[in-house]
Amino acid sequence: MTIAIYAGTFDPFTLGHEDVLKRACLLFDHVIVAIAKDCNKHTLFCFDERINLANECTKQLPNVSVCGFEGLLCTFALSKQANVLIRGVRNGSDFDYECNLAGINHHLNPAIQTVFFPPHSKTQFISGSMVRELARLGGDISAFVAPCVIDALNKKFGR
Ligand code: COA
């Protein structure tokens, strides 16, 4: 049984994340969406909110579970018997960053392999910050996030 981990901040979970996750589900027996508690970013949604939204967005996918984690990703992966890390790579700048991250994780735990997924053309320009900015300014985000995320963003921005 191959368990893969799709880790990130997920602030919030987007249709770009969903696209990567659905494709990973076809390749691996089980995929854990791992929500990072400690990140260098000041998040719009708190840890519990990010977990709840990811749960809501993935509830139709039978081989997916959602879990929060603290500390090193490779330590968390070990605790879940997972040896694959999934990352979405949208463009060249993602690639440079992701190569370094994959290298560090492999150095920390040589049993871990990172698998990159390219985006579909429809989702390649989606990012958490773009979605948050659009939502803050009242733009249409229906092509980028699920309805439950739209509701949560509207609530955050008092709409
Ligand atoms: N579709 C849409 N958006 C995507 C995407 C995709 N396919 N892939 C990435 N993104 C976006 C995210 O929404 C996010 O946007 P934002 O920065 O504008 O909010 C951005 O790309 C990157 O986010 P994310 O994928 O969440 O990565 P991250 O860099 O915030 O998190 C961790 C990376 C959490 C996996 C990493 O920091 C980590 O492993 N932390 C634990 C500590 C550790 O082990 N560090 C490594 C050793 S130093």
Coordinates of N, CA and C and ligand atoms in Angstrom, one line a residue:
M1 N 0.9 -1.2 0.0 CA 0.0 0.0 0.0 C 0.9 1.2 0.0
T2 N 0.7 2.1 -1.0 CA 1.5 3.3 -1.1 C 0.7 4.5 -0.6
I3 N 1.3 5.1 0.5 CA 0.6 6.3 1.1 C 1.4 7.5 0.7
A4 N 0.7 8.5 0.1 CA 1.3 9.7 -0.3 C 0.8 10.9 0.5
I5 N 1.6 11.9 0.7 CA 1.2 13.1 1.4 C 1.2 14.3 0.5
Y6 N 0.1 15.0 0.6 CA 0.0 16.3 -0.2 C 0.0 17.4 0.9
A7 N 1.1 18.0 1.2 CA 1.2 19.0 2.3 C 1.2 20.4 1.7
G8 N 0.7 21.3 2.6 CA 0.7 22.7 2.2 C 0.0 23.5 3.3
T9 N -0.1 24.8 3.0 CA -0.7 25.7 4.0 C -2.2 25.6 3.8
F10 N -2.6 25.5 2.5 CA -4.0 25.4 2.1 C -4.9 26.6 2.7
D11 N -4.5 27.8 2.4 CA -5.1 29.0 2.9 C -5.8 29.8 1.9
P12 N -6.9 29.4 1.3 CA -7.7 28.2 1.5 C -7.4 27.1 0.5
F13 N -8.0 26.0 0.6 CA -8.0 24.9 -0.4 C -8.6 25.4 -1.7
T14 N -7.9 25.2 -2.8 CA -8.5 25.8 -4.1 C -8.8 24.7 -5.1
L15 N -9.3 25.0 -6.2 CA -9.6 24.0 -7.3 C -8.3 23.5 -7.9
G16 N -7.2 24.4 -7.8 CA -5.9 23.9 -8.2 C -5.4 22.8 -7.4
H17 N -5.6 22.9 -6.0 CA -5.2 21.9 -5.1 C -6.0 20.6 -5.4
E18 N -7.3 20.8 -5.7 CA -8.2 19.7 -5.9 C -7.8 18.9 -7.2
D19 N -7.4 19.7 -8.2 CA -6.9 19.1 -9.4 C -5.7 18.1 -9.2
V20 N -4.7 18.7 -8.5 CA -3.5 17.9 -8.2 C -3.9 16.7 -7.3
L21 N -4.8 16.9 -6.3 CA -5.1 15.8 -5.4 C -5.9 14.7 -6.2
K22 N -6.8 15.0 -7.1 CA -7.6 14.0 -7.8 C -6.7 13.2 -8.6
R23 N -5.7 13.8 -9.3 CA -4.7 13.0 -10.1 C -3.8 12.1 -9.2
A24 N -3.4 12.6 -8.1 CA -2.6 11.8 -7.2 C -3.4 10.6 -6.7
C25 N -4.7 10.8 -6.5 CA -5.6 9.7 -6.0 C -5.6 8.5 -7.0
L26 N -5.4 8.8 -8.3 CA -5.3 7.8 -9.3 C -4.1 6.9 -9.2
L27 N -3.0 7.5 -8.6 CA -1.7 6.8 -8.6 C -1.4 6.1 -7.3
F28 N -2.0 6.6 -6.2 CA -1.6 6.1 -4.9 C -2.8 5.5 -4.2
D29 N -2.5 4.6 -3.3 CA -3.6 3.9 -2.6 C -4.3 4.9 -1.6
H30 N -3.5 5.7 -0.9 CA -4.2 6.6 0.0 C -3.4 7.9 -0.1
V31 N -4.1 9.0 0.0 CA -3.4 10.3 0.0 C -3.9 11.1 1.2
I32 N -2.9 11.6 2.0 CA -3.2 12.4 3.2 C -2.9 13.9 2.8
V33 N -4.0 14.7 2.9 CA -3.8 16.1 2.8 C -3.3 16.6 4.1
A34 N -2.1 17.1 4.2 CA -1.4 17.5 5.5 C -1.4 19.0 5.6
I35 N -2.1 19.5 6.5 CA -2.2 21.0 6.7 C -1.1 21.5 7.7
A36 N -0.2 22.3 7.2 CA 0.9 22.8 8.1 C 0.4 23.8 9.1
K37 N 0.6 23.5 10.4 CA 0.3 24.5 11.4 C 1.3 25.6 11.5
D38 N 2.6 25.2 11.5 CA 3.6 26.2 11.5 C 4.0 26.6 10.1
C39 N 3.8 27.8 9.7 CA 4.3 28.2 8.4 C 4.8 29.6 8.5
N40 N 5.6 30.1 7.6 CA 6.2 31.4 7.7 C 5.1 32.5 7.4
K41 N 4.0 32.0 6.9 CA 3.0 32.9 6.4 C 2.0 33.3 7.5
H42 N 1.5 34.6 7.4 CA 0.4 35.0 8.3 C -0.9 34.5 7.6
T43 N -1.6 33.5 8.1 CA -2.7 33.0 7.3 C -4.0 33.7 7.6
L44 N -4.8 33.7 6.6 CA -6.2 34.3 6.7 C -7.0 33.4 7.6
F45 N -7.0 32.1 7.3 CA -7.8 31.1 8.0 C -6.9 30.5 9.1
C46 N -7.5 30.3 10.3 CA -6.7 29.6 11.3 C -6.5 28.1 11.0
F47 N -5.7 27.5 11.8 CA -5.4 26.1 11.5 C -6.6 25.2 11.4
D48 N -7.5 25.3 12.4 CA -8.8 24.5 12.4 C -9.7 24.8 11.2
E49 N -9.7 26.1 10.8 CA -10.6 26.5 9.7 C -10.0 25.9 8.4
R50 N -8.6 25.9 8.3 CA -8.0 25.3 7.1 C -8.3 23.8 7.0
I51 N -8.2 23.2 8.1 CA -8.5 21.7 8.2 C -10.0 21.5 7.8
N52 N -10.9 22.2 8.4 CA -12.3 22.0 8.1 C -12.6 22.2 6.7
L53 N -12.1 23.3 6.1 CA -12.4 23.5 4.6 C -11.8 22.4 3.7
A54 N -10.6 22.0 4.1 CA -10.0 20.9 3.3 C -10.8 19.6 3.4
N55 N -11.3 19.3 4.6 CA -12.2 18.2 4.8 C -13.5 18.3 4.0
E56 N -14.1 19.5 4.0 CA -15.3 19.7 3.2 C -15.0 19.5 1.7
C57 N -13.9 20.1 1.2 CA -13.6 20.0 -0.2 C -13.2 18.6 -0.7
T58 N -12.8 17.7 0.2 CA -12.3 16.4 -0.2 C -13.2 15.3 0.2
K59 N -14.4 15.6 0.7 CA -15.2 14.5 1.3 C -15.7 13.5 0.3
Q60 N -15.7 13.9 -1.0 CA -16.2 12.9 -2.0 C -15.1 11.9 -2.4
L61 N -13.9 12.2 -2.0 CA -12.8 11.4 -2.5 C -12.5 10.2 -1.5
P62 N -12.7 9.0 -1.9 CA -12.7 7.9 -1.0 C -11.3 7.5 -0.4
N63 N -10.3 7.8 -1.2 CA -9.0 7.4 -0.6 C -8.2 8.6 -0.1
V64 N -8.9 9.6 0.4 CA -8.2 10.8 0.9 C -8.6 11.0 2.4
S65 N -7.6 11.4 3.2 CA -7.9 11.9 4.5 C -7.2 13.2 4.8
V66 N -7.7 14.0 5.7 CA -7.1 15.3 6.0 C -6.5 15.3 7.4
C67 N -5.3 15.8 7.6 CA -4.7 15.8 8.9 C -3.9 17.0 9.1
G68 N -3.9 17.6 10.2 CA -3.0 18.8 10.5 C -1.6 18.2 11.0
F69 N -0.6 19.0 10.8 CA 0.7 18.6 11.3 C 1.5 19.8 11.8
E70 N 2.4 19.5 12.7 CA 3.4 20.5 13.2 C 4.8 19.9 13.1
G71 N 5.7 20.8 12.9 CA 7.1 20.3 12.8 C 7.5 19.9 11.4
L72 N 8.5 19.1 11.3 CA 9.0 18.7 10.0 C 8.1 17.8 9.2
L73 N 7.9 18.0 8.0 CA 7.1 17.2 7.1 C 7.6 15.8 7.0
C74 N 8.9 15.6 6.9 CA 9.4 14.2 6.8 C 9.2 13.4 8.0
T75 N 9.1 14.1 9.2 CA 8.9 13.3 10.4 C 7.4 12.9 10.5
F76 N 6.5 13.8 10.0 CA 5.1 13.5 9.9 C 4.9 12.4 9.0
A77 N 5.6 12.4 7.8 CA 5.4 11.4 6.8 C 5.8 10.0 7.4
L78 N 6.9 10.0 8.1 CA 7.3 8.7 8.8 C 6.3 8.2 9.7
S79 N 5.7 9.1 10.5 CA 4.6 8.7 11.5 C 3.4 8.1 10.8
K80 N 3.2 8.4 9.5 CA 2.1 7.9 8.8 C 2.4 6.8 7.8
Q81 N 3.7 6.3 7.9 CA 4.2 5.3 7.0 C 4.1 5.7 5.5
A82 N 4.2 7.0 5.3 CA 4.1 7.5 3.9 C 5.5 7.8 3.4
N83 N 5.8 7.4 2.1 CA 7.1 7.7 1.6 C 7.1 8.5 0.2
V84 N 5.9 9.0 0.0 CA 5.8 9.9 -1.2 C 5.2 11.2 -0.8
L85 N 5.9 12.3 -1.3 CA 5.4 13.6 -1.1 C 4.9 14.2 -2.4
I86 N 3.7 14.7 -2.5 CA 3.1 15.2 -3.7 C 3.2 16.8 -3.7
R87 N 3.7 17.3 -4.8 CA 3.7 18.8 -4.9 C 3.2 19.2 -6.3
G88 N 2.4 20.3 -6.3 CA 2.0 20.8 -7.6 C 3.0 21.9 -8.0
V89 N 3.4 21.8 -9.3 CA 4.4 22.7 -9.8 C 3.8 23.5 -11.0
R90 N 3.5 24.8 -10.8 CA 2.8 25.5 -11.8 C 3.6 26.2 -12.8
N91 N 4.9 26.6 -12.4 CA 5.7 27.4 -13.3 C 7.2 27.2 -12.9
G92 N 8.0 28.0 -13.6 CA 9.5 27.9 -13.3 C 9.9 28.3 -11.9
S93 N 9.2 29.3 -11.4 CA 9.6 29.7 -10.0 C 9.2 28.7 -9.0
D94 N 8.0 28.1 -9.2 CA 7.6 27.0 -8.3 C 8.7 25.9 -8.4
F95 N 9.1 25.6 -9.6 CA 10.1 24.5 -9.8 C 11.3 24.6 -9.0
D96 N 11.9 25.9 -9.1 CA 13.2 26.1 -8.3 C 13.0 25.9 -6.9
Y97 N 11.9 26.4 -6.3 CA 11.6 26.3 -4.9 C 11.4 24.8 -4.5
E98 N 10.6 24.1 -5.4 CA 10.2 22.8 -5.1 C 11.4 21.8 -5.2
C99 N 12.3 22.1 -6.1 CA 13.5 21.2 -6.2 C 14.3 21.3 -4.9
N100 N 14.4 22.5 -4.3 CA 15.2 22.6 -3.1 C 14.4 21.9 -2.0
L101 N 13.1 22.1 -1.9 CA 12.3 21.4 -0.8 C 12.4 19.9 -0.9
A102 N 12.3 19.4 -2.2 CA 12.4 17.9 -2.4 C 13.8 17.5 -2.0
G103 N 14.8 18.2 -2.3 CA 16.2 17.9 -1.9 C 16.4 17.8 -0.4
I104 N 15.9 18.8 0.3 CA 16.0 18.8 1.7 C 15.3 17.6 2.4
N105 N 14.0 17.4 1.9 CA 13.2 16.3 2.5 C 13.9 15.0 2.2
H106 N 14.5 14.8 1.0 CA 15.2 13.5 0.7 C 16.5 13.4 1.5
H107 N 17.1 14.5 1.8 CA 18.3 14.5 2.6 C 17.9 14.1 4.1
L108 N 16.8 14.6 4.6 CA 16.4 14.3 5.9 C 15.9 12.9 6.1
N109 N 15.3 12.4 5.0 CA 14.8 11.0 5.0 C 14.9 10.4 3.6
P110 N 16.0 9.7 3.4 CA 16.3 9.2 2.0 C 15.2 8.2 1.5
A111 N 14.3 7.8 2.4 CA 13.2 6.9 1.9 C 12.1 7.7 1.2
I112 N 12.1 9.0 1.4 CA 11.1 9.8 0.8 C 11.4 10.3 -0.6
Q113 N 10.4 10.1 -1.5 CA 10.4 10.6 -2.9 C 9.4 11.7 -3.1
T114 N 9.8 12.7 -3.8 CA 8.8 13.8 -4.1 C 8.3 13.6 -5.5
V115 N 7.0 13.6 -5.7 CA 6.4 13.5 -7.1 C 5.8 14.9 -7.4
F116 N 6.2 15.4 -8.6 CA 5.6 16.7 -9.0 C 4.5 16.5 -10.0
F117 N 3.5 17.3 -9.9 CA 2.3 17.3 -10.8 C 2.3 18.7 -11.5
P118 N 2.3 18.7 -12.8 CA 2.1 20.0 -13.5 C 0.6 20.3 -13.4
P119 N 0.3 21.6 -13.6 CA -1.1 22.0 -13.5 C -1.9 21.8 -14.8
H120 N -3.2 21.8 -14.8 CA -4.0 21.9 -16.0 C -4.0 23.4 -16.3
S121 N -4.2 23.7 -17.6 CA -4.1 25.1 -18.0 C -5.2 25.9 -17.3
K122 N -6.3 25.3 -16.9 CA -7.3 26.1 -16.2 C -7.0 26.5 -14.8
T123 N -6.0 25.8 -14.2 CA -5.7 26.1 -12.8 C -4.3 26.6 -12.6
Q124 N -3.5 26.8 -13.7 CA -2.1 27.1 -13.4 C -1.8 28.4 -12.9
F125 N -2.8 29.4 -12.9 CA -2.5 30.7 -12.4 C -3.2 30.9 -11.0
I126 N -3.8 29.8 -10.5 CA -4.5 30.0 -9.2 C -3.4 30.0 -8.1
S127 N -3.6 30.9 -7.1 CA -2.8 30.8 -5.9 C -3.6 31.2 -4.7
G128 N -3.2 30.8 -3.5 CA -3.9 31.2 -2.3 C -4.0 32.7 -2.2
S129 N -2.9 33.4 -2.4 CA -2.9 34.9 -2.3 C -3.9 35.6 -3.3
M130 N -3.9 35.1 -4.5 CA -4.8 35.6 -5.5 C -6.2 35.5 -5.1
V131 N -6.6 34.3 -4.6 CA -7.9 34.0 -4.2 C -8.3 34.9 -3.1
R132 N -7.4 35.1 -2.1 CA -7.7 35.9 -0.9 C -7.9 37.4 -1.3
E133 N -7.0 37.9 -2.2 CA -7.1 39.3 -2.7 C -8.4 39.5 -3.4
L134 N -8.7 38.6 -4.3 CA -10.0 38.7 -5.1 C -11.2 38.8 -4.2
A135 N -11.2 37.8 -3.2 CA -12.3 37.7 -2.3 C -12.4 39.0 -1.5
R136 N -11.3 39.5 -1.0 CA -11.3 40.8 -0.2 C -11.9 41.9 -1.0
L137 N -11.6 42.0 -2.3 CA -12.1 43.1 -3.1 C -13.4 42.8 -3.8
G138 N -14.0 41.7 -3.5 CA -15.4 41.4 -4.0 C -15.4 40.8 -5.4
G139 N -14.2 40.3 -5.9 CA -14.2 39.7 -7.2 C -14.8 38.4 -7.3
D140 N -15.1 37.9 -8.5 CA -15.7 36.6 -8.7 C -14.6 35.5 -8.6
I141 N -14.8 34.6 -7.6 CA -13.8 33.5 -7.3 C -14.4 32.2 -7.6
S142 N -15.6 32.1 -8.3 CA -16.3 30.9 -8.4 C -15.5 29.9 -9.3
A143 N -14.6 30.4 -10.2 CA -13.8 29.4 -11.0 C -12.6 28.9 -10.3
F144 N -12.3 29.4 -9.1 CA -11.1 29.0 -8.4 C -11.2 28.2 -7.1
V145 N -12.4 28.3 -6.5 CA -12.6 27.6 -5.2 C -14.0 27.0 -5.2
A146 N -14.2 26.0 -4.3 CA -15.5 25.3 -4.1 C -16.4 26.3 -3.4
P147 N -17.8 26.0 -3.6 CA -18.8 26.9 -2.9 C -18.6 27.0 -1.4
C148 N -18.1 25.9 -0.7 CA -18.0 26.1 0.8 C -16.8 27.1 1.1
V149 N -15.8 27.2 0.2 CA -14.7 28.1 0.4 C -15.2 29.5 0.1
I150 N -16.1 29.7 -0.9 CA -16.6 31.0 -1.2 C -17.4 31.5 0.0
D151 N -18.2 30.6 0.6 CA -19.0 31.0 1.8 C -18.1 31.5 2.9
A152 N -17.0 30.7 3.1 CA -16.1 31.0 4.3 C -15.4 32.3 4.0
L153 N -15.0 32.6 2.7 CA -14.3 33.8 2.4 C -15.3 35.0 2.6
N154 N -16.5 34.8 2.1 CA -17.5 35.9 2.3 C -17.7 36.2 3.7
K155 N -17.8 35.2 4.6 CA -18.0 35.4 6.0 C -16.8 36.2 6.6
K156 N -15.6 35.8 6.2 CA -14.3 36.4 6.7 C -14.4 37.9 6.3
F157 N -14.8 38.2 5.1 CA -14.8 39.6 4.7 C -16.1 40.3 4.9
G158 N -17.0 39.8 5.8 CA -18.2 40.4 6.2 C -19.3 40.6 5.1
R159 N -19.3 39.7 4.2 CA -20.4 39.8 3.2 C -21.5 38.8 3.4
Ligands
COA1 N1 -3.0 25.1 -7.3 C1 -3.2 26.3 -6.7 N2 -2.4 26.9 -5.8 C2 -1.3 26.2 -5.6 C3 -0.9 25.0 -6.2 C4 -1.8 24.5 -7.1 N3 -1.6 23.3 -7.7 N4 0.3 24.7 -5.7 C5 0.7 25.6 -4.9 N5 -0.2 26.6 -4.8 C6 -0.1 27.8 -4.1 C7 -0.7 27.9 -2.7 O1 -2.1 28.2 -2.7 C8 0.2 28.9 -2.1 O2 -0.2 30.2 -2.5 P1 0.1 31.5 -1.6 O3 1.5 31.4 -1.1 O4 -0.2 32.6 -2.5 O5 -0.9 31.4 -0.4 C9 1.5 28.7 -2.7 O6 1.3 28.1 -3.9 C10 2.4 27.7 -2.0 O7 1.7 27.1 -1.0 P2 1.8 25.6 -0.4 O8 1.6 24.6 -1.5 O9 0.8 25.6 0.7 O10 3.2 25.5 0.0 P3 3.9 26.2 1.2 O11 5.2 26.6 0.6 O12 3.1 27.3 1.8 O13 4.0 25.0 2.2 C11 5.0 23.2 3.2 C12 5.0 24.2 2.1 C13 4.0 23.4 4.3 C14 4.8 21.8 2.6 C15 6.5 23.3 3.7 O14 6.7 24.6 4.2 C16 6.7 22.3 4.8 O15 7.0 21.1 4.6 N6 6.7 22.8 6.1 C17 7.0 21.9 7.3 C18 8.4 22.2 7.8 C19 9.4 21.4 6.9 O16 9.5 20.2 6.9 N7 10.1 22.2 6.1 C20 11.0 21.6 5.1 C21 12.4 21.4 5.6 S1 13.1 23.0 5.9

